[in-house]
Structure formats: structure tokens, C-alpha cells
């Protein structure tokens, strides 16, 4: 007995009443349970495969939320991801004084971190 979590290949993941993750081979389940797993997997697959409308056809996109931070934050996308790129440092009018209010030093110094190219933040479009 357990709550359905996933099916991957021929393995079904279940959560027990105690919260443990257990895996069972699909062919070890009863025919009724195999049908239930197939139905649940189909619903999940359909939800995951539903495409978000193309950005060109939307009046407002996720990328629009980053416009306030331009030109220091840039966005780009492909068929799967929205990429958000930045140099990781605050800029006017949104900047602030680094280390303001720090009364003791714990050897923590803010350093720039480039979030560009392969290091850009990736937000799934699905």
C-alpha cells in the first residue's frame, strides 16, 4: 500500500504511510494497479507536455518581469528554457552600499558572480 509518486521505465515509486519511498517493478503489481499507474502517468505526461504559449503571442511574458533590471539583466529563451543573465552585482537605481550596517567582519566579502552563458539561471517554460 502506498501513494503513487512516479513511474520510470518499469519501476513505480510509492510513498508509504510512514513517508518512506519504496520502488516496485511494474510487472509485480496487479493488473488493476498497472492500469491505475498507466492512467496516472498519462495525466502527468500530458500536464508536462502542455506547452506554454510562445512569448511572441503573449502580451506579457516572464521575461517582462526582468525589464526593470535592464540592461544589467538580460533574458533569452529557446524552446525549453527562459535564461536570465546578470553579472550578479547591484546597479543604480537598485544598488545599495555593500556591507552597510556590518559591525563585525566574518571574512565575508561580496564578489561578482557572472550568471551568463552556460551559468545563466534557467527557468523551465513548461
Coordinates of N, CA, C and O in Angstrom, one line a residue:
X1 N 0.8 -1.2 0.0 CA 0.0 0.0 0.0 C 0.9 1.2 0.0 O 1.9 1.3 0.7
X2 N 0.5 2.2 -0.8 CA 1.3 3.4 -0.9 C 0.6 4.4 -1.8 O -0.3 4.1 -2.5
X3 N 1.2 5.6 -1.8 CA 0.7 6.7 -2.6 C 1.6 6.7 -3.9 O 2.8 6.8 -3.7
X4 N 1.0 6.8 -5.0 CA 1.8 6.8 -6.3 C 2.6 8.1 -6.4 O 2.1 9.2 -6.1
X5 N 3.9 8.0 -6.7 CA 4.7 9.2 -6.9 C 5.2 9.3 -8.3 O 5.1 10.4 -8.9
X6 N 5.7 8.2 -8.9 CA 6.2 8.2 -10.3 C 6.3 6.8 -10.9 O 6.2 5.8 -10.2
X7 N 6.5 6.8 -12.2 CA 6.8 5.6 -12.9 C 8.0 6.0 -13.8 O 7.9 7.0 -14.5
X8 N 9.0 5.2 -13.8 CA 10.2 5.5 -14.6 C 10.6 4.1 -15.2 O 11.1 3.3 -14.4
X9 N 10.5 4.0 -16.5 CA 10.8 2.7 -17.1 C 9.8 1.7 -16.6 O 8.6 1.9 -16.6
X10 N 10.3 0.6 -16.0 CA 9.4 -0.4 -15.4 C 9.3 -0.3 -13.9 O 8.9 -1.3 -13.3
X11 N 9.8 0.8 -13.3 CA 9.8 0.9 -11.9 C 8.8 2.0 -11.4 O 8.7 3.0 -12.0
X12 N 8.0 1.6 -10.4 CA 7.0 2.5 -9.9 C 7.5 3.0 -8.5 O 7.9 2.2 -7.7
X13 N 7.4 4.3 -8.2 CA 7.8 4.8 -6.9 C 6.5 5.1 -6.1 O 5.6 5.7 -6.6
X14 N 6.5 4.7 -4.9 CA 5.4 4.8 -4.0 C 5.9 5.4 -2.7 O 7.0 5.2 -2.2
X15 N 5.0 6.2 -2.0 CA 5.3 6.7 -0.7 C 4.4 5.9 0.3 O 3.2 5.9 0.1
X16 N 5.0 5.3 1.3 CA 4.3 4.6 2.3 C 3.6 5.5 3.3 O 3.9 6.7 3.3
X17 N 2.7 5.0 4.1 CA 2.0 5.8 5.1 C 3.1 6.5 6.1 O 2.8 7.6 6.6
X18 N 4.2 5.8 6.3 CA 5.3 6.4 7.1 C 6.2 7.4 6.4 O 7.1 7.9 7.0
X19 N 5.9 7.6 5.1 CA 6.7 8.6 4.4 C 7.9 8.0 3.7 O 8.7 8.7 3.1
X20 N 8.1 6.7 3.7 CA 9.2 6.1 3.1 C 9.0 6.0 1.6 O 7.9 5.7 1.1
X21 N 10.1 6.1 0.8 CA 10.0 5.9 -0.6 C 10.3 4.4 -0.9 O 11.4 3.9 -0.5
X22 N 9.4 3.7 -1.6 CA 9.7 2.4 -2.0 C 9.5 2.3 -3.5 O 8.7 3.0 -4.1
X23 N 10.2 1.4 -4.1 CA 10.1 1.2 -5.5 C 9.6 -0.3 -5.7 O 10.1 -1.2 -5.0
X24 N 8.8 -0.5 -6.7 CA 8.2 -1.8 -7.1 C 8.3 -1.9 -8.6 O 8.0 -0.9 -9.3
X25 N 8.6 -3.1 -9.1 CA 8.6 -3.3 -10.5 C 7.2 -3.3 -11.0 O 6.3 -3.9 -10.3
X26 N 6.9 -2.6 -12.1 CA 5.5 -2.5 -12.6 C 4.9 -3.9 -12.8 O 3.7 -4.1 -12.5
X27 N 5.6 -4.8 -13.3 CA 5.0 -6.1 -13.6 C 4.7 -6.9 -12.3 O 4.1 -8.0 -12.4
X28 N 5.1 -6.5 -11.2 CA 4.8 -7.1 -9.9 C 3.5 -6.7 -9.3 O 2.9 -7.3 -8.4
X29 N 2.9 -5.6 -9.9 CA 1.6 -5.1 -9.5 C 0.5 -5.8 -10.1 O 0.6 -6.4 -11.2
X30 N -0.7 -5.8 -9.5 CA -1.9 -6.4 -10.1 C -2.2 -5.7 -11.4 O -1.8 -4.6 -11.6
X31 N -3.0 -6.4 -12.2 CA -3.5 -5.7 -13.4 C -4.2 -4.4 -13.2 O -4.0 -3.4 -13.9
X32 N -5.1 -4.4 -12.2 CA -5.8 -3.1 -11.8 C -4.8 -2.0 -11.5 O -5.0 -0.9 -11.9
X33 N -3.8 -2.4 -10.7 CA -2.8 -1.4 -10.2 C -2.0 -0.9 -11.4 O -1.6 0.3 -11.5
X34 N -1.7 -1.8 -12.4 CA -0.9 -1.4 -13.6 C -1.7 -0.4 -14.4 O -1.2 0.5 -14.9
X35 N -3.0 -0.7 -14.5 CA -3.9 0.2 -15.2 C -3.9 1.6 -14.5 O -3.8 2.7 -15.2
X36 N -4.0 1.6 -13.2 CA -4.0 2.8 -12.4 C -2.7 3.6 -12.6 O -2.7 4.8 -12.8
X37 N -1.6 2.9 -12.6 CA -0.3 3.6 -12.8 C -0.3 4.2 -14.2 O 0.2 5.3 -14.4
X38 N -0.7 3.4 -15.2 CA -0.7 3.9 -16.6 C -1.6 5.2 -16.7 O -1.2 6.2 -17.4
X39 N -2.7 5.2 -16.1 CA -3.6 6.4 -16.2 C -3.0 7.6 -15.5 O -3.0 8.7 -16.0
X40 N -2.4 7.4 -14.3 CA -1.8 8.5 -13.6 C -0.6 9.0 -14.4 O -0.4 10.2 -14.5
X41 N 0.2 8.1 -14.9 CA 1.4 8.5 -15.7 C 0.9 9.3 -16.9 O 1.6 10.3 -17.3
X42 N -0.2 8.9 -17.6 CA -0.7 9.6 -18.8 C -1.1 11.1 -18.4 O -0.8 12.0 -19.1
X43 N -1.7 11.2 -17.2 CA -2.2 12.6 -16.8 C -1.0 13.4 -16.5 O -0.9 14.6 -16.9
X44 N 0.0 12.9 -15.9 CA 1.3 13.6 -15.6 C 2.0 14.0 -16.8 O 2.4 15.1 -17.0
X45 N 2.1 13.1 -17.7 CA 2.8 13.3 -19.0 C 2.1 14.4 -19.8 O 2.7 15.3 -20.3
X46 N 0.8 14.4 -19.8 CA 0.0 15.4 -20.6 C 0.2 16.8 -19.9 O 0.4 17.8 -20.7
X47 N 0.3 16.8 -18.6 CA 0.5 18.1 -18.0 C 1.9 18.7 -18.2 O 2.1 19.9 -18.5
X48 N 2.9 17.8 -18.3 CA 4.2 18.2 -18.5 C 4.5 18.5 -20.0 O 5.4 19.3 -20.3
X49 N 3.7 18.0 -20.9 CA 3.9 18.2 -22.3 C 3.1 19.4 -22.8 O 3.3 19.8 -23.9
X50 N 2.2 20.0 -22.0 CA 1.5 21.1 -22.4 C 2.4 22.3 -22.5 O 3.1 22.7 -21.6
X51 N 2.5 22.9 -23.7 CA 3.4 24.0 -24.0 C 2.9 25.3 -23.5 O 1.7 25.6 -23.7
X52 N 3.7 26.1 -23.0 CA 3.4 27.5 -22.7 C 3.3 28.2 -24.0 O 4.1 27.9 -24.9
X53 N 2.4 29.1 -24.2 CA 2.2 29.9 -25.4 C 3.6 30.6 -25.7 O 4.3 31.0 -24.9
X54 N 3.9 30.7 -27.0 CA 5.1 31.3 -27.4 C 5.1 32.8 -26.9 O 4.1 33.4 -26.9
X55 N 6.3 33.2 -26.5 CA 6.4 34.6 -26.0 C 5.9 35.6 -27.0 O 5.4 36.7 -26.6
X56 N 6.1 35.4 -28.3 CA 5.7 36.3 -29.3 C 4.1 36.5 -29.4 O 3.7 37.5 -29.8
X57 N 3.4 35.5 -28.9 CA 1.9 35.6 -28.9 C 1.3 36.1 -27.6 O 0.1 36.2 -27.5
X58 N 2.1 36.4 -26.6 CA 1.6 36.8 -25.3 C 1.9 38.3 -25.1 O 2.8 38.8 -25.5
X59 N 0.9 38.9 -24.4 CA 1.1 40.3 -24.2 C 2.1 40.6 -23.0 O 2.7 41.6 -23.0
X60 N 2.2 39.6 -22.1 CA 3.2 39.8 -21.1 C 3.9 38.4 -20.9 O 3.2 37.4 -20.8
X61 N 5.2 38.5 -20.8 CA 5.9 37.2 -20.6 C 6.7 37.3 -19.3 O 6.9 38.3 -18.7
X62 N 7.2 36.1 -18.9 CA 8.0 36.0 -17.7 C 9.2 37.0 -17.9 O 9.7 37.6 -17.0
X63 N 9.8 37.1 -19.1 CA 10.9 37.9 -19.4 C 10.6 39.4 -19.1 O 11.5 40.1 -18.7
X64 N 9.3 39.8 -19.2 CA 9.0 41.2 -18.9 C 9.2 41.6 -17.5 O 9.5 42.7 -17.2
X65 N 9.2 40.6 -16.6 CA 9.4 40.9 -15.2 C 10.8 41.3 -14.9 O 11.1 42.0 -13.9
X66 N 11.7 41.0 -15.8 CA 13.1 41.3 -15.6 C 13.5 42.7 -16.3 O 14.6 43.1 -16.2
X67 N 12.5 43.3 -17.0 CA 12.8 44.5 -17.8 C 13.3 45.6 -16.9 O 14.1 46.5 -17.2
X68 N 12.8 45.7 -15.6 CA 13.2 46.7 -14.7 C 14.7 46.7 -14.4 O 15.3 47.8 -14.2
X69 N 15.3 45.6 -14.6 CA 16.7 45.4 -14.3 C 17.6 45.6 -15.5 O 18.8 45.5 -15.4
X70 N 17.0 45.9 -16.7 CA 17.8 46.1 -17.9 C 18.6 47.3 -17.7 O 18.2 48.3 -17.1
X71 N 19.8 47.4 -18.3 CA 20.5 46.5 -19.2 C 21.4 45.5 -18.4 O 22.1 44.8 -19.0
X72 N 21.3 45.5 -17.1 CA 22.2 44.7 -16.3 C 21.7 43.2 -16.2 O 22.5 42.3 -15.9
X73 N 20.5 43.0 -16.5 CA 19.9 41.7 -16.5 C 19.3 41.5 -17.9 O 18.6 42.3 -18.4
X74 N 19.7 40.4 -18.6 CA 19.2 40.1 -19.9 C 18.5 38.8 -19.9 O 18.8 37.9 -19.1
X75 N 17.6 38.6 -20.8 CA 16.9 37.3 -21.0 C 17.0 36.8 -22.4 O 17.2 37.6 -23.3
X76 N 16.9 35.5 -22.5 CA 16.9 34.9 -23.8 C 16.1 33.6 -23.6 O 15.9 33.1 -22.4
X77 N 15.7 32.9 -24.6 CA 15.0 31.7 -24.5 C 15.2 30.8 -25.7 O 15.6 31.2 -26.7
X78 N 14.9 29.5 -25.4 CA 14.8 28.5 -26.5 C 13.5 27.8 -26.3 O 12.6 28.3 -25.6
X79 N 13.3 26.7 -27.0 CA 12.0 26.0 -26.9 C 11.7 25.4 -25.6 O 10.6 25.1 -25.2
X80 N 12.7 25.3 -24.7 CA 12.6 24.7 -23.4 C 12.8 25.6 -22.2 O 12.1 25.4 -21.2
X81 N 13.7 26.6 -22.3 CA 14.1 27.4 -21.1 C 14.0 28.9 -21.4 O 14.2 29.3 -22.5
X82 N 13.7 29.6 -20.3 CA 14.0 31.1 -20.3 C 15.3 31.2 -19.5 O 15.5 30.7 -18.4
X83 N 16.3 31.9 -20.1 CA 17.6 32.1 -19.5 C 17.6 33.5 -19.0 O 17.3 34.5 -19.7
X84 N 18.1 33.7 -17.7 CA 18.2 35.0 -17.2 C 19.7 35.2 -16.9 O 20.3 34.4 -16.2
X85 N 20.3 36.3 -17.4 CA 21.7 36.5 -17.3 C 22.0 37.8 -16.6 O 21.3 38.8 -16.7
X86 N 23.0 37.8 -15.8 CA 23.4 39.0 -15.0 C 24.9 38.9 -14.6 O 25.4 37.8 -14.5
X87 N 25.5 40.0 -14.2 CA 26.8 40.0 -13.7 C 26.8 39.7 -12.1 O 27.8 39.6 -11.5
X88 N 25.6 39.7 -11.6 CA 25.5 39.3 -10.1 C 25.7 40.5 -9.2 O 25.6 40.3 -8.0
X89 N 25.9 41.7 -9.7 CA 26.2 42.8 -8.8 C 25.1 43.8 -8.9 O 24.5 44.0 -10.0
X90 N 24.7 44.5 -7.8 CA 23.7 45.5 -7.9 C 24.1 46.8 -8.6 O 25.3 47.1 -8.6
X91 N 23.2 47.4 -9.3 CA 23.5 48.6 -10.1 C 22.4 49.6 -9.8 O 21.3 49.3 -9.5
X92 N 22.7 50.9 -10.0 CA 21.8 52.0 -9.8 C 20.6 51.8 -10.8 O 20.9 51.3 -11.9
X93 N 19.4 52.1 -10.6 CA 18.9 52.7 -9.3 C 18.7 51.7 -8.2 O 18.1 52.1 -7.2
X94 N 19.0 50.5 -8.4 CA 18.7 49.4 -7.5 C 19.8 49.1 -6.5 O 19.7 48.2 -5.8
X95 N 20.9 49.8 -6.7 CA 22.1 49.4 -5.9 C 22.0 49.8 -4.4 O 21.1 50.6 -4.0
X96 N 22.9 49.3 -3.6 CA 22.9 49.6 -2.2 C 24.4 49.6 -1.8 O 25.2 49.2 -2.6
X97 N 24.6 50.2 -0.6 CA 26.0 50.2 -0.2 C 26.4 48.8 0.3 O 25.8 48.3 1.2
X98 N 27.4 48.3 -0.3 CA 27.9 47.0 0.1 C 28.3 47.0 1.6 O 29.0 48.0 2.0
X99 N 28.0 46.0 2.3 CA 28.4 45.8 3.7 C 27.8 46.8 4.6 O 28.3 46.9 5.8
X100 N 26.8 47.6 4.2 CA 26.3 48.7 5.1 C 25.7 48.0 6.3 O 24.9 47.0 6.2
X101 N 26.0 48.6 7.5 CA 25.4 48.1 8.7 C 26.2 46.9 9.3 O 25.9 46.5 10.4
X102 N 27.2 46.5 8.7 CA 28.1 45.4 9.2 C 29.0 45.9 10.3 O 29.7 46.9 10.1
X103 N 28.8 45.4 11.5 CA 29.6 45.9 12.6 C 30.8 45.0 13.0 O 31.7 45.4 13.7
X104 N 30.7 43.8 12.5 CA 31.8 42.8 12.7 C 32.1 42.2 11.4 O 31.3 42.0 10.5
X105 N 33.3 41.7 11.2 CA 33.7 41.1 9.9 C 33.9 39.6 10.1 O 34.6 39.2 11.0
X106 N 33.2 38.8 9.3 CA 33.4 37.4 9.4 C 34.0 36.9 8.1 O 33.8 35.8 7.6
X107 N 34.9 37.7 7.5 CA 35.6 37.4 6.3 C 34.7 37.0 5.2 O 34.9 36.1 4.4
X108 N 33.5 37.7 5.1 CA 32.6 37.5 4.0 C 32.6 38.8 3.2 O 32.3 39.9 3.7
X109 N 33.0 38.7 2.0 CA 33.1 39.8 1.1 C 32.3 39.5 -0.2 O 32.4 38.4 -0.8
X110 N 31.4 40.4 -0.6 CA 30.6 40.1 -1.8 C 31.5 40.2 -3.0 O 32.3 41.1 -3.2
X111 N 31.4 39.2 -3.8 CA 32.2 39.1 -5.1 C 31.3 39.0 -6.3 O 30.3 38.3 -6.2
X112 N 31.7 39.6 -7.4 CA 30.8 39.4 -8.6 C 30.8 38.0 -9.0 O 31.8 37.3 -8.9
X113 N 29.6 37.5 -9.4 CA 29.5 36.2 -10.0 C 28.7 36.3 -11.3 O 27.6 36.8 -11.3
X114 N 29.4 36.0 -12.4 CA 28.7 36.2 -13.7 C 27.8 35.0 -13.9 O 28.2 33.9 -13.9
X115 N 26.5 35.4 -14.1 CA 25.5 34.4 -14.5 C 25.2 34.6 -15.9 O 24.1 35.1 -16.3
X116 N 26.1 34.2 -16.8 CA 25.9 34.4 -18.2 C 26.3 33.0 -18.9 O 26.9 32.2 -18.3
X117 N 25.9 33.0 -20.2 CA 26.2 31.8 -20.9 C 25.7 30.5 -20.3 O 24.5 30.4 -19.9
X118 N 26.5 29.5 -20.1 CA 26.1 28.2 -19.5 C 25.8 28.4 -18.0 O 25.1 27.5 -17.4
X119 N 26.2 29.5 -17.4 CA 25.9 29.7 -16.0 C 24.7 30.6 -15.7 O 24.4 31.0 -14.6
X120 N 23.9 30.9 -16.8 CA 22.7 31.7 -16.6 C 21.6 30.9 -15.8 O 21.6 29.6 -15.8
X121 N 20.8 31.6 -15.1 CA 19.6 30.9 -14.5 C 18.7 30.4 -15.5 O 18.4 31.0 -16.5
X122 N 18.2 29.2 -15.3 CA 17.3 28.5 -16.3 C 15.9 28.4 -15.6 O 15.8 27.8 -14.6
X123 N 14.9 28.9 -16.3 CA 13.6 28.8 -15.8 C 12.8 28.0 -16.8 O 12.7 28.4 -18.0
X124 N 12.2 26.8 -16.5 CA 11.5 26.0 -17.5 C 10.3 26.7 -18.0 O 9.6 27.4 -17.3
X125 N 10.1 26.5 -19.3 CA 8.9 27.1 -19.9 C 7.7 26.2 -19.7 O 6.5 26.7 -20.0
X126 N 7.9 25.0 -19.3 CA 6.7 24.1 -19.1 C 6.5 24.0 -17.6 O 7.4 23.9 -16.8

